[in-house]
Short mmCIF file of C-alpha atoms and ligand atoms in Angstrom, two decimals:
data_model
loop_
_atom_site.label_atom_id
_atom_site.label_comp_id
_atom_site.label_asym_id
_atom_site.label_seq_id
_atom_site.Cartn_x
_atom_site.Cartn_y
_atom_site.Cartn_z
CA MET A 1 85.31 39.87 102.12
CA SER A 2 86.02 36.91 104.15
CA SER A 3 84.82 34.49 106.68
CA ALA A 4 86.27 31.89 109.30
CA THR A 5 84.82 29.69 111.64
CA SER A 6 84.97 30.14 115.22
CA GLN A 7 85.76 27.72 118.15
CA ASP A 8 81.82 27.02 118.73
CA GLY A 9 81.06 26.55 115.02
CA SER A 10 79.49 30.14 114.28
CA ARG A 11 80.24 32.15 111.47
CA LEU A 12 82.97 34.72 111.68
CA GLU A 13 83.28 37.38 108.85
CA THR A 14 85.15 40.27 108.37
CA VAL A 15 84.98 42.82 105.83
CA ASP A 16 88.51 43.17 104.97
CA PRO A 17 91.45 40.63 105.58
CA SER A 18 92.86 43.82 107.72
CA GLY A 19 90.09 44.00 110.06
CA PHE A 20 87.94 45.80 111.12
CA ALA A 21 87.91 44.96 115.13
CA ARG A 22 87.27 48.24 116.91
CA VAL A 23 89.19 48.84 120.44
CA ALA A 24 88.86 45.80 122.69
CA PRO A 25 85.68 46.54 125.08
CA ARG A 26 86.32 48.99 127.46
CA SER A 27 84.33 50.02 130.62
CA GLY A 28 82.06 52.44 130.62
CA SER A 29 83.87 55.03 132.38
CA GLU A 30 86.88 54.12 130.64
CA ILE A 31 85.13 54.75 127.48
CA ALA A 32 83.72 58.50 129.10
CA ALA A 33 86.88 59.23 130.30
CA ALA A 34 88.64 59.00 127.16
CA HIS A 35 85.90 61.00 125.40
CA TRP A 36 85.85 63.73 127.36
CA ASP A 37 89.84 63.68 127.20
CA GLU A 38 89.56 64.01 123.63
CA ILE A 39 87.06 67.27 124.19
CA ARG A 40 89.04 68.82 125.65
CA ARG A 41 92.17 68.38 123.87
CA LEU A 42 90.36 69.24 121.02
CA ASP A 43 88.67 72.71 123.25
CA LEU A 44 84.88 71.85 122.77
CA VAL A 45 83.64 72.35 126.12
CA ASP A 46 82.40 75.64 125.49
CA ASN A 47 80.60 73.92 122.51
CA ILE A 48 79.40 70.64 124.62
CA ALA A 49 77.84 73.26 127.15
CA GLU A 50 76.32 75.13 124.39
CA LEU A 51 75.09 72.01 122.25
CA GLU A 52 73.10 70.92 126.24
CA ALA A 53 71.71 74.15 126.67
CA THR A 54 70.58 75.34 123.49
CA GLY A 55 70.71 72.34 121.26
CA LEU A 56 73.02 73.73 118.33
CA THR A 57 76.64 75.05 118.37
CA VAL A 58 79.00 76.76 116.16
CA VAL A 59 82.45 75.65 116.41
CA PRO A 60 84.53 78.50 114.60
CA PRO A 61 86.90 77.48 112.07
CA HIS A 62 90.12 77.57 113.96
CA LYS A 63 88.95 74.73 115.89
CA VAL A 64 87.69 72.55 112.78
CA ALA A 65 90.57 72.73 110.35
CA MET A 66 93.61 73.58 108.96
CA PRO A 67 93.09 76.64 106.64
CA GLY A 68 93.02 75.07 103.42
CA PHE A 69 90.97 72.40 103.98
CA ILE A 70 87.40 74.71 103.82
CA ALA A 71 88.57 76.03 100.02
CA ARG A 72 89.66 72.11 99.10
CA LEU A 73 85.80 71.15 100.80
CA ARG A 74 84.36 73.85 98.76
CA ALA A 75 86.10 73.07 95.48
CA GLY A 76 84.85 69.50 96.32
CA VAL A 77 81.33 70.15 96.05
CA VAL A 78 81.76 72.80 93.11
CA ALA A 79 83.54 70.31 91.17
CA VAL A 80 80.90 67.42 91.99
CA THR A 81 78.21 69.95 91.46
CA GLU A 82 79.45 70.67 87.68
CA ARG A 83 80.09 67.44 86.81
CA ARG A 84 76.93 66.16 87.57
CA THR A 85 74.48 69.01 86.22
CA GLY A 86 77.25 69.33 83.15
CA GLY A 87 77.10 73.50 83.69
CA PRO A 88 79.60 75.96 85.50
CA VAL A 89 78.78 76.95 89.40
CA ASP A 90 79.42 80.62 89.94
CA VAL A 91 79.78 81.08 93.19
CA ALA A 92 79.65 84.52 93.85
CA GLY A 93 77.90 84.96 90.62
CA THR A 94 74.39 84.98 89.03
CA THR A 95 72.68 81.70 89.69
CA GLU A 96 69.90 79.56 88.09
CA ALA A 97 66.43 79.62 89.37
CA VAL A 98 67.15 75.51 90.56
CA TYR A 99 69.23 76.90 92.99
CA ALA A 100 66.64 79.10 94.91
CA GLY A 101 64.56 77.72 97.92
CA GLY A 102 65.30 76.73 101.24
CA PHE A 103 67.89 73.46 100.95
CA GLY A 104 68.75 75.29 97.30
CA ARG A 105 70.07 72.67 95.38
CA GLN A 106 70.97 69.27 96.64
CA MET A 107 73.58 67.19 95.33
CA PHE A 108 73.02 63.65 97.22
CA TYR A 109 75.34 60.77 98.20
CA LEU A 110 78.31 62.86 98.09
CA LEU A 111 80.82 60.05 100.21
CA PHE A 112 82.36 58.03 98.09
CA GLU A 113 82.99 60.58 95.00
CA GLU A 114 85.53 62.25 96.29
CA GLU A 115 88.36 61.87 99.18
CA ILE A 116 87.97 64.49 100.65
CA PHE A 117 84.40 63.63 101.77
CA GLN A 118 85.46 61.24 103.87
CA GLU A 119 88.11 63.47 105.66
CA ALA A 120 85.13 65.94 106.41
CA VAL A 121 83.12 62.85 108.04
CA LEU A 122 86.36 61.61 109.95
CA ASN A 123 87.41 64.91 110.98
CA PRO A 124 88.08 64.69 114.70
CA THR A 125 86.10 67.71 115.88
CA ALA A 126 82.89 66.91 113.80
CA LEU A 127 83.79 62.91 115.54
CA ALA A 128 84.32 63.87 118.94
CA LEU A 129 80.73 66.06 118.99
CA ALA A 130 79.23 63.30 116.99
CA THR A 131 80.21 60.73 119.54
CA TYR A 132 79.62 62.94 122.37
CA LEU A 133 75.49 62.92 121.12
CA LEU A 134 75.56 59.31 119.68
CA GLY A 135 78.29 57.35 120.83
CA ASP A 136 81.30 55.54 118.82
CA SER A 137 78.90 53.42 117.47
CA CYS A 138 77.24 55.95 115.53
CA ILE A 139 76.72 55.65 111.39
CA LEU A 140 76.36 58.02 108.89
CA SER A 141 72.72 58.52 107.79
CA ASN A 142 73.52 60.63 104.85
CA CYS A 143 76.34 63.21 103.29
CA LEU A 144 75.09 66.10 100.99
CA ALA A 145 76.20 69.66 99.39
CA GLY A 146 73.70 72.49 99.55
CA LEU A 147 73.99 75.26 97.15
CA LYS A 148 72.00 77.98 97.59
CA GLY A 149 71.04 80.66 95.34
CA PRO A 150 68.37 83.90 96.11
CA GLY A 151 64.98 83.27 96.03
CA GLY A 152 62.24 81.12 96.60
CA LYS A 153 60.61 80.04 99.68
CA ASP A 154 61.73 79.30 103.27
CA LEU A 155 62.57 75.88 104.70
CA GLN A 156 59.63 75.00 107.14
CA MET A 157 60.39 74.32 110.89
CA HIS A 158 61.49 71.00 111.72
CA CYS A 159 63.93 68.28 113.16
CA ASP A 160 65.86 65.93 112.20
CA ASN A 161 64.12 62.82 113.71
CA VAL A 162 62.75 61.98 110.84
CA MET A 163 60.06 59.25 111.09
CA ILE A 164 60.75 59.10 114.71
CA PRO A 165 57.56 59.44 116.45
CA ALA A 166 57.24 61.51 119.58
CA PRO A 167 58.19 61.37 122.76
CA PHE A 168 61.67 61.74 121.81
CA PRO A 169 64.01 60.24 124.29
CA PRO A 170 66.25 62.91 125.52
CA TYR A 171 68.86 61.76 124.86
CA ALA A 172 70.22 62.34 120.64
CA GLN A 173 69.31 59.37 118.48
CA VAL A 174 70.24 61.54 115.45
CA CYS A 175 72.90 64.57 114.79
CA ASN A 176 73.98 67.06 112.22
CA VAL A 177 77.24 67.97 111.49
CA THR A 178 76.81 70.80 109.11
CA TRP A 179 80.16 72.30 107.47
CA ALA A 180 79.75 76.23 106.69
CA LEU A 181 81.47 76.71 103.18
CA THR A 182 80.24 80.22 102.94
CA ASP A 183 79.48 82.62 105.56
CA TYR A 184 76.25 82.44 107.17
CA GLY A 185 75.40 86.16 108.02
CA GLU A 186 72.33 88.29 107.59
CA GLY A 187 70.60 87.40 104.05
CA SER A 188 73.03 84.21 103.61
CA GLY A 189 69.78 81.97 103.73
CA GLU A 190 71.05 80.92 107.06
CA LEU A 191 70.16 78.25 109.07
CA GLN A 192 67.60 79.36 111.94
CA TYR A 193 66.93 77.17 114.96
CA VAL A 194 64.96 77.45 118.45
CA PRO A 195 67.22 77.38 121.27
CA GLY A 196 66.13 74.65 123.93
CA SER A 197 63.78 73.12 121.73
CA HIS A 198 66.14 69.56 122.13
CA ARG A 199 64.35 69.50 125.50
CA TYR A 200 60.15 69.52 123.79
CA GLY A 201 61.08 65.69 122.96
CA ARG A 202 58.84 66.18 120.17
CA HIS A 203 58.16 67.20 116.45
CA PRO A 204 57.21 70.75 116.39
CA LEU A 205 53.38 71.62 114.84
CA PRO A 206 52.88 73.84 111.59
CA GLY A 207 53.94 76.84 112.20
CA GLU A 208 54.87 76.27 115.88
CA GLY A 209 58.27 77.95 116.80
CA ALA A 210 58.46 80.60 114.38
CA ASP A 211 58.58 83.21 116.73
CA ALA A 212 61.42 82.06 118.88
CA LEU A 213 63.84 81.02 115.71
CA VAL A 214 67.21 82.55 116.00
CA PRO A 215 69.60 83.21 113.21
CA VAL A 216 72.82 80.98 113.21
CA ARG A 217 75.92 83.59 112.11
CA ALA A 218 78.99 81.52 111.25
CA GLU A 219 82.34 82.36 109.39
CA ALA A 220 82.85 80.00 106.30
CA GLY A 221 84.71 77.12 107.69
CA SER A 222 82.67 76.69 110.85
CA LEU A 223 80.91 73.59 111.78
CA LEU A 224 77.56 73.99 112.96
CA VAL A 225 76.49 70.95 114.87
CA TRP A 226 72.92 69.71 116.41
CA HIS A 227 70.89 67.37 118.77
CA GLY A 228 68.05 65.78 116.75
CA ASN A 229 65.33 67.32 118.48
CA THR A 230 66.59 70.79 117.68
CA TRP A 231 63.65 72.65 115.76
CA HIS A 232 65.31 74.17 113.10
CA GLY A 233 64.88 75.36 109.76
CA ALA A 234 66.62 77.69 107.47
CA ALA A 235 65.92 81.61 105.23
CA ALA A 236 65.36 82.17 102.11
CA ARG A 237 68.84 83.31 100.33
CA ARG A 238 68.19 87.29 99.80
CA ALA A 239 72.27 87.96 98.82
CA SER A 240 73.59 87.27 95.62
CA GLY A 241 75.83 84.23 94.57
CA LEU A 242 75.49 81.13 96.75
CA ARG A 243 75.88 79.37 99.90
CA ILE A 244 77.34 76.08 100.02
CA ASN A 245 77.02 73.83 102.88
CA LEU A 246 78.04 69.87 103.07
CA ILE A 247 75.31 68.36 105.59
CA VAL A 248 76.45 65.04 107.25
CA ALA A 249 73.65 63.51 109.01
CA MET A 250 74.69 60.83 111.83
CA MET A 251 72.33 58.26 114.04
CA ARG A 252 72.93 56.00 116.12
CA PRO A 253 73.27 52.46 114.60
CA TYR A 254 69.31 51.28 115.12
CA LEU A 255 68.24 53.55 112.83
CA ARG A 256 68.09 53.02 109.20
CA PRO A 257 70.61 55.44 107.18
CA GLN A 258 69.29 57.61 104.32
CA GLU A 259 72.19 56.65 102.21
CA VAL A 260 73.21 53.15 101.40
CA TYR A 261 76.83 52.86 102.48
CA ARG A 262 77.17 49.75 104.04
CA GLU A 263 76.35 47.46 101.13
CA HIS A 264 78.22 49.98 98.45
CA VAL A 265 81.40 51.15 100.23
CA THR A 266 84.10 49.15 98.53
CA ALA A 267 87.04 47.50 99.61
CA GLU A 268 89.80 49.99 98.41
CA ILE A 269 87.81 53.16 100.43
CA LEU A 270 87.87 51.43 103.48
CA ALA A 271 91.56 49.80 103.48
CA ARG A 272 92.68 53.64 102.82
CA ASN A 273 90.70 54.41 105.54
CA PRO A 274 90.76 54.03 109.07
CA PRO A 275 89.03 51.70 111.42
CA ARG A 276 86.40 54.30 112.92
CA PHE A 277 85.31 54.72 108.88
CA ALA A 278 84.16 51.41 108.62
CA THR A 279 82.08 51.66 111.61
CA LEU A 280 80.28 54.93 110.82
CA VAL A 281 79.02 53.28 107.38
CA GLY A 282 77.59 50.54 109.02
CA GLN A 283 80.59 47.23 108.42
CA HIS A 284 79.88 46.16 112.25
CA LEU A 285 76.07 46.03 111.80
CA ASN A 286 74.77 42.32 111.64
CA TYR A 287 71.31 43.31 110.93
CA GLY A 288 69.52 42.17 107.55
CA TRP A 289 70.38 38.38 108.08
CA GLN A 290 68.13 35.58 106.35
CA GLN A 291 68.50 31.90 107.47
CA ASP A 292 71.73 31.61 108.52
CA GLY A 293 70.84 34.13 111.35
CA PRO A 294 72.98 37.26 112.28
CA ARG A 295 76.53 38.12 110.82
CA GLN A 296 79.04 37.59 113.52
CA ILE A 297 81.04 40.65 113.04
CA PRO A 298 84.20 41.22 115.51
CA GLY A 299 83.72 44.46 117.11
CA SER A 300 80.46 44.27 116.83
CA TYR A 301 78.09 46.40 119.27
CA LEU A 302 75.42 44.09 119.21
CA SER A 303 76.20 42.12 122.66
CA GLY A 304 74.98 44.86 124.73
CA LEU A 305 74.71 48.25 124.85
CA THR A 306 74.98 49.88 128.24
CA HIS A 307 76.87 53.39 127.91
CA PRO A 308 75.79 56.74 126.28
CA PHE A 309 78.92 56.64 124.76
CA ASP A 310 78.77 53.45 123.48
O1 AKG B 401 70.77 73.79 105.10
C1 AKG B 401 70.17 74.42 105.92
O2 AKG B 401 70.87 75.37 106.53
C2 AKG B 401 68.95 73.32 106.73
C3 AKG B 401 69.09 71.91 106.60
C4 AKG B 401 68.64 71.31 107.49
O3 AKG B 401 67.63 71.69 107.75
C5 AKG B 401 68.96 69.75 107.27
O4 AKG B 401 69.68 69.30 106.93
O5 AKG B 401 67.52 68.97 108.12
#
């Protein structure tokens, strides 16, 4: 951490001497044009249309990552799970009851545990879609894995605007970027959602929408991205073995992340990653001040957010 005094006497503070200053402020039209170029470069126009129309999109593996990345990501999840639980994880074989249920067994707070999770949150396809929904200034809320074995109950219908009261704005405040690390097929314990529900602007009532649920089918290596307003749940798994995913929840920077990254990210992790990573873990946020007032952070977003891509 370093700090300096600016010309007007206010405190300037950066987290790392190399600085995480964002690109120079651009106009709304420049920001929109740059994002549109990135969306086209990554061949995501259809996915943006699907997100707009239905509230969720499935991006096939060839648009997401090089072959091999998914195997490394899945191996990372398995390694952390084995380390934390002290037992072997048998992806295709029999599983203990603790893996059953709508979410399965969850491994929380993975971001700093292996570099592969940092690579996943920085994946250009994931970031382009999250940025479309939440703007450049979005931050990470959580990064967790779900390992779901057979049995247990379905995951109840909900949307990811946790603790946000209705009516919701039509723009996303939260989004979910889920990496399918095994196939989402029949009986797999697949995600289910209600197409168009991102426009309802409220949480589902108990039992509501169950007759409109559509199963999400996806090949391992796909990215499932949905709007925070979208109603969804997940079926209990019927097949043997495990459904494995990595769930990355993201949010606009005025919301409170579920996992604490901003205060716990190390200088070494920040230095190893590109500038966008610092933003994702809240290094441009100056909320949380005491008597000295707001931290003056170069590149902070707080002075006038005007554009949906901010
Ligand atoms: O794991 C799933 O398929 C569902 C996850 C989910 O509902 C959520 O992250 O909000």
